[in-house]
mmCIF file with all atom_site columns, C-alpha atoms in Angstrom:
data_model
loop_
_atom_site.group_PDB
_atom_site.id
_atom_site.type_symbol
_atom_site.label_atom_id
_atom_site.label_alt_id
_atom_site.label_comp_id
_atom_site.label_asym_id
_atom_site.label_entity_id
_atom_site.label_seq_id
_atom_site.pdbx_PDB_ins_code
_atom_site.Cartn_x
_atom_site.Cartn_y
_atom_site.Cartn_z
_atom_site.occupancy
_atom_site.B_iso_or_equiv
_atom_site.pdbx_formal_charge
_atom_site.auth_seq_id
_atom_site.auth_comp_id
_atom_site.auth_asym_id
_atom_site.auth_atom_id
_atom_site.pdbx_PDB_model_num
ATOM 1   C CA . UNK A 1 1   ? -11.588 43.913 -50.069 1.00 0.00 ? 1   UNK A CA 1
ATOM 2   C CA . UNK A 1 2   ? -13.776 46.819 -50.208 1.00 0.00 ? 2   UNK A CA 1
ATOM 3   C CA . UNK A 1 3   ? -17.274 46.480 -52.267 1.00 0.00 ? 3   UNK A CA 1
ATOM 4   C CA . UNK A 1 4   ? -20.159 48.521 -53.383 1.00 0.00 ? 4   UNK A CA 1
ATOM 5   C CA . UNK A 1 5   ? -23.516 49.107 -54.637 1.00 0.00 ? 5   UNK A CA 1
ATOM 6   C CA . UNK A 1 6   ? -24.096 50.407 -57.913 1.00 0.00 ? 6   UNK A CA 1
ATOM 7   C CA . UNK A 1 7   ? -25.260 53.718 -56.419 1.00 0.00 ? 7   UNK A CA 1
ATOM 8   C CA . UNK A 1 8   ? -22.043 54.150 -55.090 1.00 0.00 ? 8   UNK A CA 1
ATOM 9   C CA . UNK A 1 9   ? -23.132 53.080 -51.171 1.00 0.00 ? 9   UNK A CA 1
ATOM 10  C CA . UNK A 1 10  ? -20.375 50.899 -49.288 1.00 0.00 ? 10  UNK A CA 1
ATOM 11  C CA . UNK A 1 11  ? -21.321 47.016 -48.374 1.00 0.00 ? 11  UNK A CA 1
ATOM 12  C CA . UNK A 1 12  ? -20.114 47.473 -44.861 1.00 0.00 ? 12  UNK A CA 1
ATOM 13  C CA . UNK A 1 13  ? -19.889 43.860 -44.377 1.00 0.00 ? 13  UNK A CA 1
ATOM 14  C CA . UNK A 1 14  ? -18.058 40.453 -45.880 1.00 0.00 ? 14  UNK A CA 1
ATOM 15  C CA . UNK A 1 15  ? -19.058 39.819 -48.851 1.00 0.00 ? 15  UNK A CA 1
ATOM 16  C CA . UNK A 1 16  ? -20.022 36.139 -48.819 1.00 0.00 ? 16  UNK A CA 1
ATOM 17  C CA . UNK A 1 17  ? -22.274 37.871 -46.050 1.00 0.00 ? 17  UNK A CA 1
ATOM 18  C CA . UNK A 1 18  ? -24.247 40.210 -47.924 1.00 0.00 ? 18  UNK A CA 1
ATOM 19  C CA . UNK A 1 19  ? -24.409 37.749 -50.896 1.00 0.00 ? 19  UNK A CA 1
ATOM 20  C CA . UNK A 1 20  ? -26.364 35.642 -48.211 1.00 0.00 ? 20  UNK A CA 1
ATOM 21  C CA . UNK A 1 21  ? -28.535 37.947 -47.203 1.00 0.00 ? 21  UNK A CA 1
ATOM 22  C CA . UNK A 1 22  ? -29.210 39.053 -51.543 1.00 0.00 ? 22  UNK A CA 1
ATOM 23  C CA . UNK A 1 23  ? -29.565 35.280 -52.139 1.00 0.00 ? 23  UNK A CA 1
ATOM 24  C CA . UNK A 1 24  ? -32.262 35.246 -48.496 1.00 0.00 ? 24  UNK A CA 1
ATOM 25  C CA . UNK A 1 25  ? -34.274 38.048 -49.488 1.00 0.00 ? 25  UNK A CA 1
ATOM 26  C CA . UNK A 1 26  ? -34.375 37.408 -53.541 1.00 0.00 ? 26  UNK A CA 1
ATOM 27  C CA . UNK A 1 27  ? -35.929 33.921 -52.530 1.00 0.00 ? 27  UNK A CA 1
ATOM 28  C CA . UNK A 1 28  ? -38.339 35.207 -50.050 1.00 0.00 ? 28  UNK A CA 1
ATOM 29  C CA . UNK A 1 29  ? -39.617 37.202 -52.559 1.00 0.00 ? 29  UNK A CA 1
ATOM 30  C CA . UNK A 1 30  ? -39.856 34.499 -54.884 1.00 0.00 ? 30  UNK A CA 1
ATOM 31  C CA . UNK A 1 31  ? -36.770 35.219 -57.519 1.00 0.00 ? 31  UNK A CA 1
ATOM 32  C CA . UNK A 1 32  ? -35.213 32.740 -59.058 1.00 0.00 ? 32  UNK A CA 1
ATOM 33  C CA . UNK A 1 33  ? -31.094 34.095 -59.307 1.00 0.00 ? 33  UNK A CA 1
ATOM 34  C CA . UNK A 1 34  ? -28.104 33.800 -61.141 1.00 0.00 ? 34  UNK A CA 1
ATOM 35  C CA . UNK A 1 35  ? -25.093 34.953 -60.449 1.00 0.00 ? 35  UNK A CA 1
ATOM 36  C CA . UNK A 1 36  ? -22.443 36.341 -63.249 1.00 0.00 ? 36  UNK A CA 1
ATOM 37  C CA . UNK A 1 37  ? -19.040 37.396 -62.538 1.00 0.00 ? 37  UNK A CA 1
ATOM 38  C CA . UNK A 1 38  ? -16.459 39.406 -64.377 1.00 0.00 ? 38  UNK A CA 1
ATOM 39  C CA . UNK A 1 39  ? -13.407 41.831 -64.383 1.00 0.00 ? 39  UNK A CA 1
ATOM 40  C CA . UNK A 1 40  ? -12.521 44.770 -66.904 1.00 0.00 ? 40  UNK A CA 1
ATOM 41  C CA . UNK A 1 41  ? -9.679  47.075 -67.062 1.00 0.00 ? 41  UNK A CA 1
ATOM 42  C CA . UNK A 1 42  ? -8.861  50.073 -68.575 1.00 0.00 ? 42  UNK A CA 1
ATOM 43  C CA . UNK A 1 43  ? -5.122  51.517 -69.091 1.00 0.00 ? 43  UNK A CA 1
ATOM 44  C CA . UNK A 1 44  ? -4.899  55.466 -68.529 1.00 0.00 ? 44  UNK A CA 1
ATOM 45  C CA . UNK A 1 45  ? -1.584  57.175 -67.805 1.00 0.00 ? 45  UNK A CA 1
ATOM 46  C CA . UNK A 1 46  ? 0.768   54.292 -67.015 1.00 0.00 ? 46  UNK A CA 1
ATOM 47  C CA . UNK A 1 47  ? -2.554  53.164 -64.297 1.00 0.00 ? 47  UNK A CA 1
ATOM 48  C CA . UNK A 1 48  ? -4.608  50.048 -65.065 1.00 0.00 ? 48  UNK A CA 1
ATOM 49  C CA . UNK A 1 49  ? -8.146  50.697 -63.336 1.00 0.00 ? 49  UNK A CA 1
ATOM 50  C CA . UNK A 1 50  ? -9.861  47.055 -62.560 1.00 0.00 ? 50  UNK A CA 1
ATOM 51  C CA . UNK A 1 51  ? -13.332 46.493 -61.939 1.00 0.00 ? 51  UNK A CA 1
ATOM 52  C CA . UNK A 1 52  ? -14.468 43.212 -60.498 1.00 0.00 ? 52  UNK A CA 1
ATOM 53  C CA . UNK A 1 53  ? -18.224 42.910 -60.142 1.00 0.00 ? 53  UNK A CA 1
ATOM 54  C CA . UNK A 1 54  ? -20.526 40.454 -59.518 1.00 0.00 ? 54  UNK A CA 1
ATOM 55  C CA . UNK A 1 55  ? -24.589 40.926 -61.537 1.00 0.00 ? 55  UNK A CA 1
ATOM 56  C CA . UNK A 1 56  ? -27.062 39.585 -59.686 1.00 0.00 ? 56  UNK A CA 1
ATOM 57  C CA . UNK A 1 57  ? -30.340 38.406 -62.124 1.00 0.00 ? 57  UNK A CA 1
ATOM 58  C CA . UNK A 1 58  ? -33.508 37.922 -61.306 1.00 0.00 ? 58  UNK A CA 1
ATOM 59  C CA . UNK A 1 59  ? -35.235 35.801 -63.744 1.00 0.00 ? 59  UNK A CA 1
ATOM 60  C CA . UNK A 1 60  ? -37.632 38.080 -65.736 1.00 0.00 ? 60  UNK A CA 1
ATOM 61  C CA . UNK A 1 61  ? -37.538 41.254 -62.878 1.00 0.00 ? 61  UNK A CA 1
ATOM 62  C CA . UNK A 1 62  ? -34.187 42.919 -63.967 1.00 0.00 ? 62  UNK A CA 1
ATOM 63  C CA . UNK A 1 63  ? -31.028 42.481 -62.090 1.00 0.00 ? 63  UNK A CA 1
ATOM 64  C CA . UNK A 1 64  ? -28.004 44.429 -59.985 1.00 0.00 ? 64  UNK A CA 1
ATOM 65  C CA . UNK A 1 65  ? -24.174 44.293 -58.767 1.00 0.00 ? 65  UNK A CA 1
ATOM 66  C CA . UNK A 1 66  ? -21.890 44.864 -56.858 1.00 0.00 ? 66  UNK A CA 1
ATOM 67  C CA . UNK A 1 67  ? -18.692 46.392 -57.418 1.00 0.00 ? 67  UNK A CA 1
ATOM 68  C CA . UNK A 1 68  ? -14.688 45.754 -56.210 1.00 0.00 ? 68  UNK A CA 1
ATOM 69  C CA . UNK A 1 69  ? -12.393 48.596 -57.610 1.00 0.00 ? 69  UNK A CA 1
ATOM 70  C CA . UNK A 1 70  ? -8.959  48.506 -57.443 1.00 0.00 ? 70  UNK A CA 1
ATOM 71  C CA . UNK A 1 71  ? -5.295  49.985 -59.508 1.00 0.00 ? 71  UNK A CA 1
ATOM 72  C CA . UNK A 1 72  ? -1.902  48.984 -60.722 1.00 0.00 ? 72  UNK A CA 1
ATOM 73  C CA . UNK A 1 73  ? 1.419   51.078 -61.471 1.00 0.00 ? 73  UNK A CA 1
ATOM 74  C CA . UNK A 1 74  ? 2.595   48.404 -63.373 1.00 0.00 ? 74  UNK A CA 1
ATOM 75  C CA . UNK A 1 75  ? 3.356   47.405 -67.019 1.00 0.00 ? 75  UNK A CA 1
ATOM 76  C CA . UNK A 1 76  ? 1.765   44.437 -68.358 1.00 0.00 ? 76  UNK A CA 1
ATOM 77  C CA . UNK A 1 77  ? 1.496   42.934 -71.520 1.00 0.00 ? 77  UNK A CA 1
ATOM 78  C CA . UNK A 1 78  ? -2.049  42.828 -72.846 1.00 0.00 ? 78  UNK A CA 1
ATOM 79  C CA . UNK A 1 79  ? -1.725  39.076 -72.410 1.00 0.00 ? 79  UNK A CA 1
ATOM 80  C CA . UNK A 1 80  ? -0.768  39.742 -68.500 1.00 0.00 ? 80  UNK A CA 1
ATOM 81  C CA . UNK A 1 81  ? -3.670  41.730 -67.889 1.00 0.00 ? 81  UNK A CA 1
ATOM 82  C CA . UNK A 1 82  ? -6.371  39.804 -69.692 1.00 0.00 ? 82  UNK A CA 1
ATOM 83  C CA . UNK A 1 83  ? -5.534  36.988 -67.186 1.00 0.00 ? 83  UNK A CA 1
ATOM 84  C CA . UNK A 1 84  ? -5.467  39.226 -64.175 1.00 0.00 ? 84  UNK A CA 1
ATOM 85  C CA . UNK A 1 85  ? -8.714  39.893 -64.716 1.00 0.00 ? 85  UNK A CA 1
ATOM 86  C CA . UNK A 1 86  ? -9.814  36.325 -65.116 1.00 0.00 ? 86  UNK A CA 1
ATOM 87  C CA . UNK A 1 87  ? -7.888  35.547 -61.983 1.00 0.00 ? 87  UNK A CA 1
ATOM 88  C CA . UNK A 1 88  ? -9.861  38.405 -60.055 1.00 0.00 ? 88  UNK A CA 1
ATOM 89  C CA . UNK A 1 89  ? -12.570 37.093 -61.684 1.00 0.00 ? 89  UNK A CA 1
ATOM 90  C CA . UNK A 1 90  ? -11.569 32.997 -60.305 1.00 0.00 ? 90  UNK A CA 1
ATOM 91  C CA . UNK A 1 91  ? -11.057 34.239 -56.434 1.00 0.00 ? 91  UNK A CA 1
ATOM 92  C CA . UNK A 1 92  ? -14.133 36.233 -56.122 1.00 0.00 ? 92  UNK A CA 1
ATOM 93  C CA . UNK A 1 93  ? -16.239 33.041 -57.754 1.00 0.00 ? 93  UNK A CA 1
ATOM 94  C CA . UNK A 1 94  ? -14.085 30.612 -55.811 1.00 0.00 ? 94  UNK A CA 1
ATOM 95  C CA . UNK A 1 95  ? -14.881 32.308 -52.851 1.00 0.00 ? 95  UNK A CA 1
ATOM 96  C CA . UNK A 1 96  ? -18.686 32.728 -53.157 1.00 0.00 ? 96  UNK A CA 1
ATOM 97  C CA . UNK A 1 97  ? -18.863 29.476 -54.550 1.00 0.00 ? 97  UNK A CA 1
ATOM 98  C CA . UNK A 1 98  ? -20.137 26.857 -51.602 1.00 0.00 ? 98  UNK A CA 1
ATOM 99  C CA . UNK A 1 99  ? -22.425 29.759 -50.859 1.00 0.00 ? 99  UNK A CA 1
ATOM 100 C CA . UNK A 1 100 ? -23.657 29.649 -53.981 1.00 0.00 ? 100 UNK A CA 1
ATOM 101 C CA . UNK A 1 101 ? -23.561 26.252 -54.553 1.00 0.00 ? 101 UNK A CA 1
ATOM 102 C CA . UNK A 1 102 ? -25.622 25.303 -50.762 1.00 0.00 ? 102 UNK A CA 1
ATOM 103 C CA . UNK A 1 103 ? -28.499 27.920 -52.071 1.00 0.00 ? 103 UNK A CA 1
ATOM 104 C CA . UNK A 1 104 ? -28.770 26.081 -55.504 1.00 0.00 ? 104 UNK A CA 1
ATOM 105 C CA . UNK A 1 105 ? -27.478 29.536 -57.518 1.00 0.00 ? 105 UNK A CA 1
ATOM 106 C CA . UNK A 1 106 ? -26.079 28.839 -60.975 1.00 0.00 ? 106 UNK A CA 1
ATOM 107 C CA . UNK A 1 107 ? -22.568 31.182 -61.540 1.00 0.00 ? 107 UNK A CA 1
ATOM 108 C CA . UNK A 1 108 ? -20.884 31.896 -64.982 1.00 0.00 ? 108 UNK A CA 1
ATOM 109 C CA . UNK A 1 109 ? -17.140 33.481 -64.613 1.00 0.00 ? 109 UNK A CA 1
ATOM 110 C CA . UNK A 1 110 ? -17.273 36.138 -67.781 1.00 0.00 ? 110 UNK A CA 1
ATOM 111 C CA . UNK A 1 111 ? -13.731 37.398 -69.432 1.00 0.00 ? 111 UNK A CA 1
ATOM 112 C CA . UNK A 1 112 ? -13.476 40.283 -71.599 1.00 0.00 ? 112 UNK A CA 1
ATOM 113 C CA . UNK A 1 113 ? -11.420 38.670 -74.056 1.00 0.00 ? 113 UNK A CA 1
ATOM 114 C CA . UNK A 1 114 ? -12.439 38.411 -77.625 1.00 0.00 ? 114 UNK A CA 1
ATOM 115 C CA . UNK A 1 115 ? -13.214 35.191 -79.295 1.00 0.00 ? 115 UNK A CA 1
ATOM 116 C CA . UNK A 1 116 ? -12.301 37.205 -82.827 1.00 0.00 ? 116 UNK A CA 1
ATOM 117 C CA . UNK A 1 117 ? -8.367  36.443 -83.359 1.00 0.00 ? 117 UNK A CA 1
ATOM 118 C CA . UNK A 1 118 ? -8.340  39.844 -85.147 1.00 0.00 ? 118 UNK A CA 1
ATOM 119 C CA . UNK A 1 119 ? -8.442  41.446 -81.713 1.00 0.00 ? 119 UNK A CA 1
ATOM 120 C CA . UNK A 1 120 ? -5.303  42.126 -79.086 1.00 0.00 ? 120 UNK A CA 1
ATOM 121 C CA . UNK A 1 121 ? -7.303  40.471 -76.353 1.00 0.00 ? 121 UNK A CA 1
ATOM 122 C CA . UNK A 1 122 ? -7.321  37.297 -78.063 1.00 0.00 ? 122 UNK A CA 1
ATOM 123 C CA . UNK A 1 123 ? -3.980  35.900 -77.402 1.00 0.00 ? 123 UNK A CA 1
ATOM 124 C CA . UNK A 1 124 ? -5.336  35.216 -73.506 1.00 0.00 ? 124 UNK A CA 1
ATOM 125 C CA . UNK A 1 125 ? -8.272  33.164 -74.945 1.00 0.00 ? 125 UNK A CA 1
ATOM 126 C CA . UNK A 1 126 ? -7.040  29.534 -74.614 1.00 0.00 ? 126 UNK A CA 1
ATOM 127 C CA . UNK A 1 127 ? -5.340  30.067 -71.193 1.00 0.00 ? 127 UNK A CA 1
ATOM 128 C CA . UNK A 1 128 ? -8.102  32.557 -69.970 1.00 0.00 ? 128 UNK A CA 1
ATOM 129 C CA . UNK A 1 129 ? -10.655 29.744 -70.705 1.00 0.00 ? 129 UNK A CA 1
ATOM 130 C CA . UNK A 1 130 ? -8.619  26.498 -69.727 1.00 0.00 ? 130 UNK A CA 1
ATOM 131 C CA . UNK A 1 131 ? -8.221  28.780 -66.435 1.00 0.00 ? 131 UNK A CA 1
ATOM 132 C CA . UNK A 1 132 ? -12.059 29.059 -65.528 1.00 0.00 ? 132 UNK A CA 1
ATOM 133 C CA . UNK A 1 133 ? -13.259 25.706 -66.707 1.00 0.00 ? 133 UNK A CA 1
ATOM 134 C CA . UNK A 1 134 ? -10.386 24.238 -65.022 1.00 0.00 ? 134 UNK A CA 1
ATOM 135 C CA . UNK A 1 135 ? -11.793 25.341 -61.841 1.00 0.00 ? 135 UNK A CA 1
ATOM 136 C CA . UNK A 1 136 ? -14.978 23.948 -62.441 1.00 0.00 ? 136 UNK A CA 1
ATOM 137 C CA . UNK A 1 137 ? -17.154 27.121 -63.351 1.00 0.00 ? 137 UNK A CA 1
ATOM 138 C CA . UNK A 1 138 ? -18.895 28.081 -66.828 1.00 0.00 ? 138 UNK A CA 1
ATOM 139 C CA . UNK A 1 139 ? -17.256 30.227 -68.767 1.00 0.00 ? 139 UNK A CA 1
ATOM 140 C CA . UNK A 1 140 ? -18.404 33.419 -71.422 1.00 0.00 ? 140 UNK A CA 1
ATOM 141 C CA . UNK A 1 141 ? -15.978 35.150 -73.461 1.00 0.00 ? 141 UNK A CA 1
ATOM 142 C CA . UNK A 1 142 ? -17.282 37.983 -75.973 1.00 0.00 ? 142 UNK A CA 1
ATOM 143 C CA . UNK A 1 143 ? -19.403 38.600 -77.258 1.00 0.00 ? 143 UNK A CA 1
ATOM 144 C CA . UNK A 1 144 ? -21.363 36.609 -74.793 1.00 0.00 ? 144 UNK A CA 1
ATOM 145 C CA . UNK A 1 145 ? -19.529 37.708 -71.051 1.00 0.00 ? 145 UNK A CA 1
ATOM 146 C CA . UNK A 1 146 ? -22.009 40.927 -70.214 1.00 0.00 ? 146 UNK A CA 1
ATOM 147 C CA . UNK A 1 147 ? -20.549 41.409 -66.723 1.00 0.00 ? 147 UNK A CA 1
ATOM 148 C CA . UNK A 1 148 ? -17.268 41.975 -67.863 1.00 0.00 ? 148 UNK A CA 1
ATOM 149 C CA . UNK A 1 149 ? -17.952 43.512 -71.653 1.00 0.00 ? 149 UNK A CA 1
ATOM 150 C CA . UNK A 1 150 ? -20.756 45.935 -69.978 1.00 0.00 ? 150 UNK A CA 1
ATOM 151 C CA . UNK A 1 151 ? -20.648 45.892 -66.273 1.00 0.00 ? 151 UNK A CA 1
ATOM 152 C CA . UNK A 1 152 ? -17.439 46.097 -65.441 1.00 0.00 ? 152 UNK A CA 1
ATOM 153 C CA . UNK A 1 153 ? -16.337 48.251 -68.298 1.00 0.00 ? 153 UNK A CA 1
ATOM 154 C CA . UNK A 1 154 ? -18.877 50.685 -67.105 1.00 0.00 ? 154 UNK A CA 1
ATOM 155 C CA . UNK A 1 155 ? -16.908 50.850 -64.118 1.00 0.00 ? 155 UNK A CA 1
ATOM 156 C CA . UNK A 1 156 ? -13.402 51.364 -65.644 1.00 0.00 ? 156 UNK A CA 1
ATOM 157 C CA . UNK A 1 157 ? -14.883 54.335 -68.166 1.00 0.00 ? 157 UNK A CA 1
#
């Protein structure tokens, strides 16, 4: 699985590895983290574009990510896809978690699935959030999940 900076520059290494080394040099300097992650997708020509990304905060100093981009030629019901995301979402958290957990890092899982029942997204919300808090992580939905409703969308655009 191939990640990146936000400038575009390849992480050239695993990425429970360079979230080490974030989590090693953010606490030398004296930042207190937390982690958020969350998938988007956009639809364009038959081609869903996903963005998995994982926002790094630094209490009061501003914040940064990293980004996993990936496609699918595939139909899929709205449904489908909101909880392909969430699952991207699950196995990037999953994996990072005992990291996370051994350097005393809080992690929220964000979904971009409305909490609004007006809105197509919502018929995922009950699974998409039994899903994450069945695993043990918090869990955002909109208009609270940022990484998802911002981050990754920015990616997808």
């Amino acid at each position: 699985m191939e990640w990146q900076k936000y400038n575009g520059e390849n992480i050239r290494m695993p990425i429970t590895q360079a979230v080490e080394e974030i989590i090693s040099r953010e606490t030398h300097l004296g930042n207190k983290l937390k982690v958020y992650i969350g998938t988007d997708s956009q639809v364009k020509r038959g081609i869903i574009d996903f963005a998995t990304v994982i926002v790094f905060l630094r209490e009061h100093k501003g914040g940064f990510m990293f980004i996993h981009k990936d496609k699918r030629q595939r139909r899929m019901s709205i449904k489908e896809r909101m909880l392909l995301e969430v699952q991207k979402s699950i196995e990037i958290a999953y994996h990072l978690c005992p990291l996370l957990d051994q350097y005393h890092v809080d992690l929220e899982v964000h979904a971009d699935i409305n909490t609004n029942p007006n809105f197509q997204s919502n018929v995922a919300l009950k699974e998409a959030m039994g899903y994450i808090m069945g695993m043990g992580f918090q869990f955002k939905a909109k208009p609270d999940s940022f990484a998802s409703t911002n981050c990754a969308n920015k990616m997808v655009q």
